[in-house]
JSON list of C-alpha atoms in Angstrom, two decimals:
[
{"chain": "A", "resi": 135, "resn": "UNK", "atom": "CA", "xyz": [24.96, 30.52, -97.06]},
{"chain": "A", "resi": 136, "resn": "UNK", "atom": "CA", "xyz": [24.91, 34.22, -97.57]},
{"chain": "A", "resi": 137, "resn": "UNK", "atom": "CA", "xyz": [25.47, 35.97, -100.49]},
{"chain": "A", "resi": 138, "resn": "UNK", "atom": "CA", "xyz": [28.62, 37.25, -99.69]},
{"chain": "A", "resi": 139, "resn": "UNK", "atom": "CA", "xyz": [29.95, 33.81, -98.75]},
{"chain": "A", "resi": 140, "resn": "UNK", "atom": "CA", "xyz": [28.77, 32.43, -102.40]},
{"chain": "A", "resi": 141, "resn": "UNK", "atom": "CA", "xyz": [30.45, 35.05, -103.92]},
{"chain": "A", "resi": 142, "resn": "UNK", "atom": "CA", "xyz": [33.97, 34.16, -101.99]},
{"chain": "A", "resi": 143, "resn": "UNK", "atom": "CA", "xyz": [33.18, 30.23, -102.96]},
{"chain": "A", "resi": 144, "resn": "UNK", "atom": "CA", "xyz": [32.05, 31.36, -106.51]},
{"chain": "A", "resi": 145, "resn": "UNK", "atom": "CA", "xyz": [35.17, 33.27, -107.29]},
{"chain": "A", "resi": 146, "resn": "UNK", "atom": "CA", "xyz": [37.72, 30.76, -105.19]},
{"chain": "A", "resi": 147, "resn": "UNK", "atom": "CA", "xyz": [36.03, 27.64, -107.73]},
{"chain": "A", "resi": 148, "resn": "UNK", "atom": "CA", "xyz": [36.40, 29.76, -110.80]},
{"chain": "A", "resi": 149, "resn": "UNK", "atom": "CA", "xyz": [39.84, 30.89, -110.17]},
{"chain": "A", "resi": 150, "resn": "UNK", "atom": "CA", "xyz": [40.77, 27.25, -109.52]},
{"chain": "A", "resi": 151, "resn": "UNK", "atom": "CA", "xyz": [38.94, 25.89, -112.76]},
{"chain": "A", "resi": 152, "resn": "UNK", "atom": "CA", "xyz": [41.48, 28.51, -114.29]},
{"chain": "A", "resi": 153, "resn": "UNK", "atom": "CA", "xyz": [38.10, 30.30, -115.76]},
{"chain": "A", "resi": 154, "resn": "UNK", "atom": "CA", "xyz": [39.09, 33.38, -118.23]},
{"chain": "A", "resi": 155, "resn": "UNK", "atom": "CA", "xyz": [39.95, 36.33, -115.74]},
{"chain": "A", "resi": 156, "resn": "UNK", "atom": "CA", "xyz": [37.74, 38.84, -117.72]},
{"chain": "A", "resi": 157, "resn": "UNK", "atom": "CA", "xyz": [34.81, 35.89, -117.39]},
{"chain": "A", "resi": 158, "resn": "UNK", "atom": "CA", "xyz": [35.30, 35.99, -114.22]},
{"chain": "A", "resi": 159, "resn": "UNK", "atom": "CA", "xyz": [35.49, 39.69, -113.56]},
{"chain": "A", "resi": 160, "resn": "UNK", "atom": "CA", "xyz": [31.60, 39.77, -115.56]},
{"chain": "A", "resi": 161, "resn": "UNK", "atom": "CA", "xyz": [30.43, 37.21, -113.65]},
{"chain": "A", "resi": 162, "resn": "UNK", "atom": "CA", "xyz": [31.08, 38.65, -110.16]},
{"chain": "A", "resi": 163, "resn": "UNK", "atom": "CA", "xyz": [30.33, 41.69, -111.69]},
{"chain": "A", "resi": 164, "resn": "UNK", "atom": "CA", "xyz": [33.45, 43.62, -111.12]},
{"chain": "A", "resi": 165, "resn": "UNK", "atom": "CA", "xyz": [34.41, 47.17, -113.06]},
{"chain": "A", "resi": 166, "resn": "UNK", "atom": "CA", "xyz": [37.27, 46.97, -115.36]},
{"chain": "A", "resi": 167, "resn": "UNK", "atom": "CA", "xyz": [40.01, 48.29, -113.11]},
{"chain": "A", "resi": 168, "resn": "UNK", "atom": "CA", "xyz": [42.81, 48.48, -115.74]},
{"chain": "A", "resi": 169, "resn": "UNK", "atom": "CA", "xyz": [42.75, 49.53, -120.22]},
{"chain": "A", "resi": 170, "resn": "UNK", "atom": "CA", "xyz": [42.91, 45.91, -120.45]},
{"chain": "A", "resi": 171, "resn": "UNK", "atom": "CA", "xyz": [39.84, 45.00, -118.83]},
{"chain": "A", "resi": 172, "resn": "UNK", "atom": "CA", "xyz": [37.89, 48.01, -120.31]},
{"chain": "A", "resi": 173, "resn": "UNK", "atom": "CA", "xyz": [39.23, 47.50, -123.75]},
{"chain": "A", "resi": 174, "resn": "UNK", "atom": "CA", "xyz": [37.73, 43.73, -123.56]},
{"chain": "A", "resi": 175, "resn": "UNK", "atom": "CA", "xyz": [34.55, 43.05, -125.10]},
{"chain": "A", "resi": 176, "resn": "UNK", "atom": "CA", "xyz": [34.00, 39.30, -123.73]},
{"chain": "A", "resi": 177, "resn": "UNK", "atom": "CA", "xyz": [30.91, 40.29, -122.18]},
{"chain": "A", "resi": 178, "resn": "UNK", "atom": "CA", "xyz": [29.38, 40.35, -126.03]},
{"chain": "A", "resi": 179, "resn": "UNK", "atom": "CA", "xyz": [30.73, 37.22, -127.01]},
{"chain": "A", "resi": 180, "resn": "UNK", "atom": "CA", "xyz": [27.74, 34.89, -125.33]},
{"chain": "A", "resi": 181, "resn": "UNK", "atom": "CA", "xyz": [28.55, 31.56, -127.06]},
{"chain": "A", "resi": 182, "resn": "UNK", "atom": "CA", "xyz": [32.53, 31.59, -125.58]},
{"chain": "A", "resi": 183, "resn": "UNK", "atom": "CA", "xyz": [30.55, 32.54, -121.99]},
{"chain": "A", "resi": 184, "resn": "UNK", "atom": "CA", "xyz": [28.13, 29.89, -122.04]},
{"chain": "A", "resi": 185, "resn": "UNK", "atom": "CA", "xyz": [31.30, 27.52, -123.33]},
{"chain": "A", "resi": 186, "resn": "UNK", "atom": "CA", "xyz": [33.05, 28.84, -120.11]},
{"chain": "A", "resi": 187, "resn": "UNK", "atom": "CA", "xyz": [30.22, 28.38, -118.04]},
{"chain": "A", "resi": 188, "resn": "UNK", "atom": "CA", "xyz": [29.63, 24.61, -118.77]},
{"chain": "A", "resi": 189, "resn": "UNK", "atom": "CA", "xyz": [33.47, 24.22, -119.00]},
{"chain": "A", "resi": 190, "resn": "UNK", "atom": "CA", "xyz": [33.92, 25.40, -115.35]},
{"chain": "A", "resi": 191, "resn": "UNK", "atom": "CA", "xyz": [30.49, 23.99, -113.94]},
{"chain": "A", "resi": 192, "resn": "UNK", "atom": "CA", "xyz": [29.08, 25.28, -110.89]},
{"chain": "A", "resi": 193, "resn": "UNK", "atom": "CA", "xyz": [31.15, 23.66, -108.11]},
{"chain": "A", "resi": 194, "resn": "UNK", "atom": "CA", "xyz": [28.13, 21.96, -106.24]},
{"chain": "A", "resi": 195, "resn": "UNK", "atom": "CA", "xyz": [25.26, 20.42, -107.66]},
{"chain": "A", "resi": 196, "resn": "UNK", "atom": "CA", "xyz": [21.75, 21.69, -107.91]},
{"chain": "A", "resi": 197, "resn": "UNK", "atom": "CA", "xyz": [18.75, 19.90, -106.21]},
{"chain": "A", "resi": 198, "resn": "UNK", "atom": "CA", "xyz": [16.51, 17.65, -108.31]},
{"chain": "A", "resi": 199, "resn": "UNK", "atom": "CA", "xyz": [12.77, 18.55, -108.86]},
{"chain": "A", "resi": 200, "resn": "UNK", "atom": "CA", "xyz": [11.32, 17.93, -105.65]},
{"chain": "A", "resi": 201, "resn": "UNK", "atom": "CA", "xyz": [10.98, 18.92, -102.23]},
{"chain": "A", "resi": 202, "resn": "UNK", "atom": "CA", "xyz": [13.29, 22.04, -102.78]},
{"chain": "A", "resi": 203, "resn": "UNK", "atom": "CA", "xyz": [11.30, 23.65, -105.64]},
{"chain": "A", "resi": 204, "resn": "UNK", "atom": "CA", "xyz": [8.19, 22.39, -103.65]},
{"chain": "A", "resi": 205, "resn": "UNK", "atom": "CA", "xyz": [8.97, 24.61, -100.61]},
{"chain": "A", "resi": 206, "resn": "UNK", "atom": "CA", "xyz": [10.03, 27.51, -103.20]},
{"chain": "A", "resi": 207, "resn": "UNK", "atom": "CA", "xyz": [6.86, 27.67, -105.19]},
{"chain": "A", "resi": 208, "resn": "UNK", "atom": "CA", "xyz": [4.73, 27.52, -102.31]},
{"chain": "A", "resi": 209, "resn": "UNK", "atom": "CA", "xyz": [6.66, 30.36, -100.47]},
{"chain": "A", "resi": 210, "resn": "UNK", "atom": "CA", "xyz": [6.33, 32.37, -103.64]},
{"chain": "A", "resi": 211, "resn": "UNK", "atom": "CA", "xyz": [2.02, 31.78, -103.94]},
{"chain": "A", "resi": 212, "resn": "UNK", "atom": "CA", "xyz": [2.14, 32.18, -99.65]},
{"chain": "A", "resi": 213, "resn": "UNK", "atom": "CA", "xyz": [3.89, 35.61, -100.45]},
{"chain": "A", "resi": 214, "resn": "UNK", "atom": "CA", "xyz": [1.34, 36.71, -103.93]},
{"chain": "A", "resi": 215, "resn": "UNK", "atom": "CA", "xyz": [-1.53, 35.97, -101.28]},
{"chain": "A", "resi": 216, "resn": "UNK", "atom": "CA", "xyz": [-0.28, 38.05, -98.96]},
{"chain": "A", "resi": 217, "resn": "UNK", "atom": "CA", "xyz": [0.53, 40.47, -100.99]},
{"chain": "A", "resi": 218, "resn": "UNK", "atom": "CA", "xyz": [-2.81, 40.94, -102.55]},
{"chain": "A", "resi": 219, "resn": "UNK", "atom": "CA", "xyz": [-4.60, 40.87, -98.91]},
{"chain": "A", "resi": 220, "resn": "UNK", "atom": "CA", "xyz": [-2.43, 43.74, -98.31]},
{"chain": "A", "resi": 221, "resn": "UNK", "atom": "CA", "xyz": [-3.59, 45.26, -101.23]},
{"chain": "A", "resi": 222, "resn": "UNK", "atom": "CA", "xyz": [-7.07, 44.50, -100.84]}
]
């Protein structure tokens, strides 16, 4: 899935979990289009996000430890080796 893709899925699951418009707005990172939005200061008020956030969920579920992380930490060290080879 591309990014733009997860951002259509992100912001069709949010809308649907009826998730605060201006929470939405910051999380797809969106100016503030009207006074409204620019007069709102939910982006400083973390504890009502993170309430949000586990109110809404993420609308697919993560991957356990295991072979996913596996494969991510060893393309990371593959791409730090090969990075310092180029260096050296």
């Amino acid at each position: 899935m591309g990014w733009h893709s997860f951002k259509r899925f992100r912001k069709t699951w949010l809308r649907g979990q009826r998730c605060l418009e201006d929470i939405n707005n910051f999380w797809m990172a969106h100016r503030p289009q009207t006074m409204s939005e620019l007069y709102s200061h939910l982006h400083e008020e973390l504890q009502l996000r993170l309430a949000e956030a586990e109110r809404v969920g993420y609308g697919f579920n993560l991957p356990k430890e295991g072979r996913g992380t596996q494969l991510s930490r060893m393309s990371r060290k593959l791409h730090q080796n090969s990075a310092v080879e180029k260096a050296a």
